[in-house]
PDB file of C-alpha atoms and ligand atoms in Angstrom:
ATOM      1  CA  UNK A   6       0.072  -0.088   0.091  1.00  0.00           C
ATOM      2  CA  UNK A   7       1.550   3.256  -0.759  1.00  0.00           C
ATOM      3  CA  UNK A   8       2.036   5.518   2.294  1.00  0.00           C
ATOM      4  CA  UNK A   9       1.879   9.464   1.498  1.00  0.00           C
ATOM      5  CA  UNK A  10       4.156  10.139   4.665  1.00  0.00           C
ATOM      6  CA  UNK A  11       6.970   7.901   3.312  1.00  0.00           C
ATOM      7  CA  UNK A  12       9.209  10.247   1.026  1.00  0.00           C
ATOM      8  CA  UNK A  13      12.080   8.058   0.362  1.00  0.00           C
ATOM      9  CA  UNK A  14      11.820   4.577  -0.012  1.00  0.00           C
ATOM     10  CA  UNK A  15      14.981   2.557  -1.280  1.00  0.00           C
ATOM     11  CA  UNK A  16      15.138  -1.033  -1.196  1.00  0.00           C
ATOM     12  CA  UNK A  17      18.271  -2.934  -1.968  1.00  0.00           C
ATOM     13  CA  UNK A  18      19.383   0.082  -3.783  1.00  0.00           C
ATOM     14  CA  UNK A  19      22.806  -0.252  -5.539  1.00  0.00           C
ATOM     15  CA  UNK A  20      25.022   1.538  -7.228  1.00  0.00           C
ATOM     16  CA  UNK A  21      28.251   0.077  -8.940  1.00  0.00           C
ATOM     17  CA  UNK A  22      30.586   2.786 -11.044  1.00  0.00           C
ATOM     18  CA  UNK A  23      33.105   1.943 -13.592  1.00  0.00           C
ATOM     19  CA  UNK A  24      36.171   3.850 -13.856  1.00  0.00           C
ATOM     20  CA  UNK A  25      38.360   2.441 -16.678  1.00  0.00           C
ATOM     21  CA  UNK A  26      38.436  -1.506 -15.739  1.00  0.00           C
ATOM     22  CA  UNK A  27      37.191  -1.506 -12.217  1.00  0.00           C
ATOM     23  CA  UNK A  28      34.413  -0.969 -10.525  1.00  0.00           C
ATOM     24  CA  UNK A  29      33.604   0.585  -7.214  1.00  0.00           C
ATOM     25  CA  UNK A  30      30.622  -0.665  -5.317  1.00  0.00           C
ATOM     26  CA  UNK A  31      29.852   2.230  -3.444  1.00  0.00           C
ATOM     27  CA  UNK A  32      26.186   1.364  -2.506  1.00  0.00           C
ATOM     28  CA  UNK A  33      26.242  -2.239  -1.571  1.00  0.00           C
ATOM     29  CA  UNK A  34      22.265  -3.207  -0.992  1.00  0.00           C
ATOM     30  CA  UNK A  35      20.617  -0.038   0.955  1.00  0.00           C
ATOM     31  CA  UNK A  36      17.123  -0.203   2.652  1.00  0.00           C
ATOM     32  CA  UNK A  37      15.695   2.908   3.915  1.00  0.00           C
ATOM     33  CA  UNK A  38      12.615   5.064   4.265  1.00  0.00           C
ATOM     34  CA  UNK A  39      12.319   8.641   5.358  1.00  0.00           C
ATOM     35  CA  UNK A  40       9.418   9.972   6.728  1.00  0.00           C
ATOM     36  CA  UNK A  41       7.840  13.585   6.235  1.00  0.00           C
ATOM     37  CA  UNK A  42       9.319  15.768   8.708  1.00  0.00           C
ATOM     38  CA  UNK A  43      12.166  14.003   9.459  1.00  0.00           C
ATOM     39  CA  UNK A  44      15.491  15.725  10.284  1.00  0.00           C
ATOM     40  CA  UNK A  45      18.256  13.407   9.597  1.00  0.00           C
ATOM     41  CA  UNK A  46      21.523  13.049   9.487  1.00  0.00           C
ATOM     42  CA  UNK A  47      23.707  10.705   6.941  1.00  0.00           C
ATOM     43  CA  UNK A  48      27.272   9.885   8.460  1.00  0.00           C
ATOM     44  CA  UNK A  49      29.893   7.557   7.618  1.00  0.00           C
ATOM     45  CA  UNK A  50      33.725   7.600   7.103  1.00  0.00           C
ATOM     46  CA  UNK A  51      34.227   9.498   3.308  1.00  0.00           C
ATOM     47  CA  UNK A  52      34.057   7.119   0.908  1.00  0.00           C
ATOM     48  CA  UNK A  53      31.426   5.270   2.385  1.00  0.00           C
ATOM     49  CA  UNK A  54      28.612   6.273  -0.022  1.00  0.00           C
ATOM     50  CA  UNK A  55      26.565   9.199   1.086  1.00  0.00           C
ATOM     51  CA  UNK A  56      26.862  11.488  -1.523  1.00  0.00           C
ATOM     52  CA  UNK A  57      26.100   8.920  -3.790  1.00  0.00           C
ATOM     53  CA  UNK A  58      22.825   7.772  -1.915  1.00  0.00           C
ATOM     54  CA  UNK A  59      21.967  11.507  -1.664  1.00  0.00           C
ATOM     55  CA  UNK A  60      22.737  11.717  -5.422  1.00  0.00           C
ATOM     56  CA  UNK A  61      20.409   9.188  -6.187  1.00  0.00           C
ATOM     57  CA  UNK A  62      17.664  10.396  -3.869  1.00  0.00           C
ATOM     58  CA  UNK A  63      18.024  13.612  -5.742  1.00  0.00           C
ATOM     59  CA  UNK A  64      17.255  11.480  -9.256  1.00  0.00           C
ATOM     60  CA  UNK A  65      20.639  13.209  -9.974  1.00  0.00           C
ATOM     61  CA  UNK A  66      22.244  10.170 -10.803  1.00  0.00           C
ATOM     62  CA  UNK A  67      20.516   6.551 -11.710  1.00  0.00           C
ATOM     63  CA  UNK A  68      21.266   3.661  -9.351  1.00  0.00           C
ATOM     64  CA  UNK A  69      22.347   0.244 -11.004  1.00  0.00           C
ATOM     65  CA  UNK A  70      19.583  -1.834  -9.362  1.00  0.00           C
ATOM     66  CA  UNK A  71      17.185  -1.872  -6.159  1.00  0.00           C
ATOM     67  CA  UNK A  72      14.235  -0.054  -5.907  1.00  0.00           C
ATOM     68  CA  UNK A  73      13.721   3.714  -5.041  1.00  0.00           C
ATOM     69  CA  UNK A  74      10.555   5.873  -4.291  1.00  0.00           C
ATOM     70  CA  UNK A  75      10.883   9.637  -3.816  1.00  0.00           C
ATOM     71  CA  UNK A  76       8.151  11.761  -3.063  1.00  0.00           C
ATOM     72  CA  UNK A  77       5.764   8.961  -4.590  1.00  0.00           C
ATOM     73  CA  UNK A  78       7.278   8.597  -7.855  1.00  0.00           C
ATOM     74  CA  UNK A  79       9.043   5.659  -8.735  1.00  0.00           C
ATOM     75  CA  UNK A  80      12.673   7.381  -9.501  1.00  0.00           C
ATOM     76  CA  UNK A  81      14.653   4.890 -11.655  1.00  0.00           C
ATOM     77  CA  UNK A  82      11.287   4.455 -14.081  1.00  0.00           C
ATOM     78  CA  UNK A  83      11.112   8.244 -14.769  1.00  0.00           C
ATOM     79  CA  UNK A  84      12.649  10.007 -17.893  1.00  0.00           C
ATOM     80  CA  UNK A  85      15.731  12.666 -18.195  1.00  0.00           C
ATOM     81  CA  UNK A  86      12.230  15.189 -17.864  1.00  0.00           C
ATOM     82  CA  UNK A  87      10.646  13.758 -15.608  1.00  0.00           C
ATOM     83  CA  UNK A  88      13.444  13.880 -13.315  1.00  0.00           C
ATOM     84  CA  UNK A  89      14.420  17.059 -13.943  1.00  0.00           C
ATOM     85  CA  UNK A  90      10.512  18.138 -12.791  1.00  0.00           C
ATOM     86  CA  UNK A  91      11.011  15.983  -9.221  1.00  0.00           C
ATOM     87  CA  UNK A  92      13.946  17.607  -8.727  1.00  0.00           C
ATOM     88  CA  UNK A  93      12.683  21.433  -9.440  1.00  0.00           C
ATOM     89  CA  UNK A  94       8.882  20.853  -7.637  1.00  0.00           C
ATOM     90  CA  UNK A  95       9.642  18.799  -5.259  1.00  0.00           C
ATOM     91  CA  UNK A  96      13.535  18.453  -3.862  1.00  0.00           C
ATOM     92  CA  UNK A  97      15.603  21.497  -2.861  1.00  0.00           C
ATOM     93  CA  UNK A  98      19.271  20.932  -2.666  1.00  0.00           C
ATOM     94  CA  UNK A  99      22.319  22.281  -0.364  1.00  0.00           C
ATOM     95  CA  UNK A 100      25.706  21.423  -1.505  1.00  0.00           C
ATOM     96  CA  UNK A 101      29.139  21.950   0.148  1.00  0.00           C
ATOM     97  CA  UNK A 102      30.583  24.238  -1.701  1.00  0.00           C
ATOM     98  CA  UNK A 103      27.387  26.551  -1.988  1.00  0.00           C
ATOM     99  CA  UNK A 104      26.872  27.190  -6.026  1.00  0.00           C
ATOM    100  CA  UNK A 105      25.354  30.309  -5.909  1.00  0.00           C
ATOM    101  CA  UNK A 106      25.662  31.671  -9.703  1.00  0.00           C
ATOM    102  CA  UNK A 107      28.265  34.192  -9.644  1.00  0.00           C
ATOM    103  CA  UNK A 108      27.026  37.460 -11.279  1.00  0.00           C
ATOM    104  CA  UNK A 109      23.379  37.267  -9.610  1.00  0.00           C
ATOM    105  CA  UNK A 110      22.819  39.042  -6.698  1.00  0.00           C
ATOM    106  CA  UNK A 111      21.388  36.844  -3.663  1.00  0.00           C
ATOM    107  CA  UNK A 112      17.984  37.469  -4.394  1.00  0.00           C
ATOM    108  CA  UNK A 113      18.432  37.009  -8.038  1.00  0.00           C
ATOM    109  CA  UNK A 114      19.657  33.426  -7.074  1.00  0.00           C
ATOM    110  CA  UNK A 115      16.415  32.574  -5.393  1.00  0.00           C
ATOM    111  CA  UNK A 116      14.538  34.151  -7.800  1.00  0.00           C
ATOM    112  CA  UNK A 117      16.289  31.872 -10.435  1.00  0.00           C
ATOM    113  CA  UNK A 118      14.505  28.822  -9.213  1.00  0.00           C
ATOM    114  CA  UNK A 119      11.241  30.528  -9.968  1.00  0.00           C
ATOM    115  CA  UNK A 120      12.251  31.401 -13.213  1.00  0.00           C
ATOM    116  CA  UNK A 121      13.322  27.465 -14.106  1.00  0.00           C
ATOM    117  CA  UNK A 122       9.474  26.716 -12.994  1.00  0.00           C
ATOM    118  CA  UNK A 123       8.132  29.335 -15.308  1.00  0.00           C
ATOM    119  CA  UNK A 124       6.509  31.058 -12.336  1.00  0.00           C
ATOM    120  CA  UNK A 125       6.302  34.904 -14.278  1.00  0.00           C
ATOM    121  CA  UNK A 126       3.901  36.700 -11.811  1.00  0.00           C
ATOM    122  CA  UNK A 127       5.606  37.931  -7.892  1.00  0.00           C
ATOM    123  CA  UNK A 128       8.849  36.038  -8.062  1.00  0.00           C
ATOM    124  CA  UNK A 129      10.748  38.927  -6.587  1.00  0.00           C
ATOM    125  CA  UNK A 130       7.989  39.072  -3.823  1.00  0.00           C
ATOM    126  CA  UNK A 131       8.436  35.295  -3.587  1.00  0.00           C
ATOM    127  CA  UNK A 132      12.439  35.620  -3.417  1.00  0.00           C
ATOM    128  CA  UNK A 133      12.043  38.548  -0.728  1.00  0.00           C
ATOM    129  CA  UNK A 134       9.306  36.673   1.392  1.00  0.00           C
ATOM    130  CA  UNK A 135      12.195  33.705   1.972  1.00  0.00           C
ATOM    131  CA  UNK A 136      14.762  35.914   2.409  1.00  0.00           C
ATOM    132  CA  UNK A 137      12.867  37.961   4.915  1.00  0.00           C
ATOM    133  CA  UNK A 138      11.762  34.674   6.626  1.00  0.00           C
ATOM    134  CA  UNK A 139      15.523  33.624   7.208  1.00  0.00           C
ATOM    135  CA  UNK A 140      16.387  36.799   8.084  1.00  0.00           C
ATOM    136  CA  UNK A 141      18.398  37.283   5.049  1.00  0.00           C
ATOM    137  CA  UNK A 142      16.702  40.564   3.323  1.00  0.00           C
ATOM    138  CA  UNK A 143      19.623  43.227   3.971  1.00  0.00           C
ATOM    139  CA  UNK A 144      22.025  40.542   1.698  1.00  0.00           C
ATOM    140  CA  UNK A 145      19.246  40.555  -1.108  1.00  0.00           C
ATOM    141  CA  UNK A 146      21.325  42.702  -3.588  1.00  0.00           C
ATOM    142  CA  UNK A 147      24.707  41.810  -2.604  1.00  0.00           C
ATOM    143  CA  UNK A 148      26.700  39.318  -5.733  1.00  0.00           C
ATOM    144  CA  UNK A 149      28.129  36.036  -3.839  1.00  0.00           C
ATOM    145  CA  UNK A 150      31.993  37.776  -3.686  1.00  0.00           C
ATOM    146  CA  UNK A 151      30.089  40.653  -1.784  1.00  0.00           C
ATOM    147  CA  UNK A 152      29.297  37.532   0.526  1.00  0.00           C
ATOM    148  CA  UNK A 153      30.353  35.422   3.648  1.00  0.00           C
ATOM    149  CA  UNK A 154      30.556  31.502   3.333  1.00  0.00           C
ATOM    150  CA  UNK A 155      28.382  31.304   5.771  1.00  0.00           C
ATOM    151  CA  UNK A 156      25.715  33.999   4.349  1.00  0.00           C
ATOM    152  CA  UNK A 157      26.306  32.589   1.094  1.00  0.00           C
ATOM    153  CA  UNK A 158      25.154  29.178   2.747  1.00  0.00           C
ATOM    154  CA  UNK A 159      22.370  30.573   4.060  1.00  0.00           C
ATOM    155  CA  UNK A 160      21.173  32.793   0.610  1.00  0.00           C
ATOM    156  CA  UNK A 161      21.842  28.978  -0.903  1.00  0.00           C
ATOM    157  CA  UNK A 162      19.207  27.320   1.743  1.00  0.00           C
ATOM    158  CA  UNK A 163      16.943  30.239   0.839  1.00  0.00           C
ATOM    159  CA  UNK A 164      17.496  29.084  -2.639  1.00  0.00           C
ATOM    160  CA  UNK A 165      16.451  25.384  -1.754  1.00  0.00           C
ATOM    161  CA  UNK A 166      13.534  26.095   0.316  1.00  0.00           C
ATOM    162  CA  UNK A 167      11.882  29.356  -2.217  1.00  0.00           C
ATOM    163  CA  UNK A 168       9.267  26.933  -3.829  1.00  0.00           C
ATOM    164  CA  UNK A 169       8.670  24.611  -0.579  1.00  0.00           C
ATOM    165  CA  UNK A 170       9.701  21.542  -1.699  1.00  0.00           C
ATOM    166  CA  UNK A 171       8.605  18.815   0.823  1.00  0.00           C
ATOM    167  CA  UNK A 172      12.195  16.973   0.916  1.00  0.00           C
ATOM    168  CA  UNK A 173      15.286  19.003   1.305  1.00  0.00           C
ATOM    169  CA  UNK A 174      19.256  17.665   0.743  1.00  0.00           C
ATOM    170  CA  UNK A 175      22.535  18.834   2.036  1.00  0.00           C
ATOM    171  CA  UNK A 176      25.864  17.256   1.461  1.00  0.00           C
ATOM    172  CA  UNK A 177      27.791  18.358   3.806  1.00  0.00           C
ATOM    173  CA  UNK A 178      26.134  21.684   3.875  1.00  0.00           C
ATOM    174  CA  UNK A 179      28.467  23.225   6.659  1.00  0.00           C
ATOM    175  CA  UNK A 180      32.174  21.118   5.830  1.00  0.00           C
ATOM    176  CA  UNK A 181      33.136  24.981   4.712  1.00  0.00           C
ATOM    177  CA  UNK A 182      32.088  26.526   8.052  1.00  0.00           C
ATOM    178  CA  UNK A 183      33.396  27.672  11.234  1.00  0.00           C
ATOM    179  CA  UNK A 184      31.102  26.670  14.461  1.00  0.00           C
ATOM    180  CA  UNK A 185      29.233  29.505  14.833  1.00  0.00           C
ATOM    181  CA  UNK A 186      28.020  29.599  11.560  1.00  0.00           C
ATOM    182  CA  UNK A 187      27.173  26.026  10.694  1.00  0.00           C
ATOM    183  CA  UNK A 188      25.240  26.259  14.281  1.00  0.00           C
ATOM    184  CA  UNK A 189      23.316  29.170  12.619  1.00  0.00           C
ATOM    185  CA  UNK A 190      22.895  27.205   9.378  1.00  0.00           C
ATOM    186  CA  UNK A 191      21.586  24.494  11.296  1.00  0.00           C
ATOM    187  CA  UNK A 192      19.221  26.675  13.205  1.00  0.00           C
ATOM    188  CA  UNK A 193      17.932  27.721  10.024  1.00  0.00           C
ATOM    189  CA  UNK A 194      16.783  24.488   8.648  1.00  0.00           C
ATOM    190  CA  UNK A 195      15.722  23.365  12.056  1.00  0.00           C
ATOM    191  CA  UNK A 196      13.644  26.471  12.290  1.00  0.00           C
ATOM    192  CA  UNK A 197      12.137  25.645   8.646  1.00  0.00           C
ATOM    193  CA  UNK A 198      11.344  22.008   9.259  1.00  0.00           C
ATOM    194  CA  UNK A 199       9.376  22.923  12.221  1.00  0.00           C
ATOM    195  CA  UNK A 200       7.708  26.497  10.555  1.00  0.00           C
ATOM    196  CA  UNK A 201       6.818  24.870   7.291  1.00  0.00           C
ATOM    197  CA  UNK A 202       7.091  21.171   8.375  1.00  0.00           C
ATOM    198  CA  UNK A 203       9.853  20.570   5.443  1.00  0.00           C
ATOM    199  CA  UNK A 204      12.085  17.363   6.025  1.00  0.00           C
ATOM    200  CA  UNK A 205      15.517  17.285   5.929  1.00  0.00           C
ATOM    201  CA  UNK A 206      17.999  14.627   5.217  1.00  0.00           C
ATOM    202  CA  UNK A 207      21.557  15.596   5.365  1.00  0.00           C
ATOM    203  CA  UNK A 208      24.846  14.045   5.012  1.00  0.00           C
ATOM    204  CA  UNK A 209      27.829  15.603   7.420  1.00  0.00           C
ATOM    205  CA  UNK A 210      30.901  14.819   9.376  1.00  0.00           C
ATOM    206  CA  UNK A 211      30.166  17.516  11.978  1.00  0.00           C
ATOM    207  CA  UNK A 212      29.841  16.050  14.884  1.00  0.00           C
ATOM    208  CA  UNK A 213      27.850  19.497  16.003  1.00  0.00           C
ATOM    209  CA  UNK A 214      25.035  18.632  13.369  1.00  0.00           C
ATOM    210  CA  UNK A 215      25.392  14.930  14.306  1.00  0.00           C
ATOM    211  CA  UNK A 216      24.193  16.385  17.952  1.00  0.00           C
ATOM    212  CA  UNK A 217      21.242  18.209  16.523  1.00  0.00           C
ATOM    213  CA  UNK A 218      20.143  15.837  14.224  1.00  0.00           C
ATOM    214  CA  UNK A 219      16.721  14.023  15.342  1.00  0.00           C
ATOM    215  CA  UNK A 220      17.907  10.299  13.615  1.00  0.00           C
ATOM    216  CA  UNK A 221      21.345   9.403  12.308  1.00  0.00           C
ATOM    217  CA  UNK A 222      22.269   6.756  10.075  1.00  0.00           C
ATOM    218  CA  UNK A 223      25.937   5.605   9.239  1.00  0.00           C
ATOM    219  CA  UNK A 224      26.892   4.395   6.341  1.00  0.00           C
ATOM    220  CA  UNK A 225      29.775   2.819   6.114  1.00  0.00           C
ATOM    221  CA  UNK A 226      31.056   0.984   2.854  1.00  0.00           C
ATOM    222  CA  UNK A 227      27.734   1.210   1.159  1.00  0.00           C
ATOM    223  CA  UNK A 228      25.384  -0.581   3.624  1.00  0.00           C
ATOM    224  CA  UNK A 229      23.937   1.267   6.366  1.00  0.00           C
ATOM    225  CA  UNK A 230      25.768   0.032   9.763  1.00  0.00           C
ATOM    226  CA  UNK A 231      23.528   2.187  12.508  1.00  0.00           C
ATOM    227  CA  UNK A 232      19.822   3.777  12.338  1.00  0.00           C
ATOM    228  CA  UNK A 233      19.067   5.445  15.367  1.00  0.00           C
ATOM    229  CA  UNK A 234      16.478   7.966  16.576  1.00  0.00           C
ATOM    230  CA  UNK A 235      18.131  10.355  19.587  1.00  0.00           C
TER     231      UNK A 235
HETATM  232  P1  ADP B  29      31.366   9.778   0.730  1.00  0.00           P
HETATM  233  O1  ADP B  29      29.886  10.898   0.321  1.00  0.00           O
HETATM  234  O2  ADP B  29      30.354   9.199   1.968  1.00  0.00           O
HETATM  235  O3  ADP B  29      32.676  10.639   0.959  1.00  0.00           O
HETATM  236  P2  ADP B  29      30.827   9.099  -2.134  1.00  0.00           P
HETATM  237  O4  ADP B  29      29.805   8.383  -2.334  1.00  0.00           O
HETATM  238  O5  ADP B  29      31.629  10.211  -2.498  1.00  0.00           O
HETATM  239  O6  ADP B  29      31.636   8.687  -0.507  1.00  0.00           O
HETATM  240  O7  ADP B  29      31.817   7.835  -2.818  1.00  0.00           O
HETATM  241  C1  ADP B  29      31.669   6.487  -2.453  1.00  0.00           C
HETATM  242  C2  ADP B  29      32.897   5.726  -2.948  1.00  0.00           C
HETATM  243  O8  ADP B  29      32.545   5.424  -4.913  1.00  0.00           O
HETATM  244  C3  ADP B  29      33.666   5.663  -3.151  1.00  0.00           C
HETATM  245  O9  ADP B  29      34.688   4.899  -3.145  1.00  0.00           O
HETATM  246  C4  ADP B  29      34.251   6.932  -4.139  1.00  0.00           C
HETATM  247  O10 ADP B  29      35.401   6.954  -4.810  1.00  0.00           O
HETATM  248  C5  ADP B  29      33.281   6.123  -5.061  1.00  0.00           C
HETATM  249  N1  ADP B  29      32.467   7.067  -6.315  1.00  0.00           N
HETATM  250  C6  ADP B  29      31.910   8.280  -6.306  1.00  0.00           C
HETATM  251  N2  ADP B  29      31.795   9.178  -6.958  1.00  0.00           N
HETATM  252  C7  ADP B  29      31.847   8.021  -8.280  1.00  0.00           C
HETATM  253  C8  ADP B  29      32.190   8.466  -9.849  1.00  0.00           C
HETATM  254  N3  ADP B  29      31.838   9.029  -9.891  1.00  0.00           N
HETATM  255  N4  ADP B  29      33.384   7.350 -10.765  1.00  0.00           N
HETATM  256  C9  ADP B  29      33.823   6.239  -9.990  1.00  0.00           C
HETATM  257  N5  ADP B  29      33.884   6.092  -8.381  1.00  0.00           N
HETATM  258  C10 ADP B  29      32.916   7.272  -7.709  1.00  0.00           C
HETATM  259 MG1   MG B  30      30.594  12.838   0.177  1.00  0.00          MG
END
């Protein structure tokens, strides 16, 4: 039976990369479920498969085998266009390296998502609304080069959530931030979950982020070794 509150369901999910004439089994059979409203950390040593898993969930890459449903969609069966649609309308992404468009101001970076979605009216207002909500209004007209790393990442979160996605995926979002900025990014993400019911799954090495998570899922060598609520 389908259950709307399950946003991610992976069964025996595998991903093998072929590099030259050798293979890397990045995921060796992952079973995982994430429910609406969860605030979960994906942890594990470098090379354990965290980014690979997030990329599959984000429909940025395709599994080698196994089942994967994300926000009700059967990801391996989707066409390229349908995958793009899933990313654009149901998912938000935050990356380690912020990835803001350098020639656009903060508000233009946020508006850009709405433009891609074909939203015509009120783009500026909606972008300003989320910047306001996240306390970033005074940064609206600055370009990324005029922002600190912490500020860039906060703008990147605004961009990720402006279209109110159900599920936000973040790959080591605090890896380049100092302690204060990392804490404030966590506060921002937790606030979005608490206020808007958005669901978060973030990969991290950062002990402080792990401590703030409500669930910690540990990947090791391509399999889930631990899964604890805290
Ligand atoms: P993590 O994010 O936990 O550090 P990754 O998911 O990036 O781990 O990597 C898991 C394994 O898959 C590693 O051995 C890595 O070298 C390998 N890998 C990841 N992406 C590729 C790729 N595009 N081509 C070949 N090997 C890859
Ligand atoms: Mg990684």
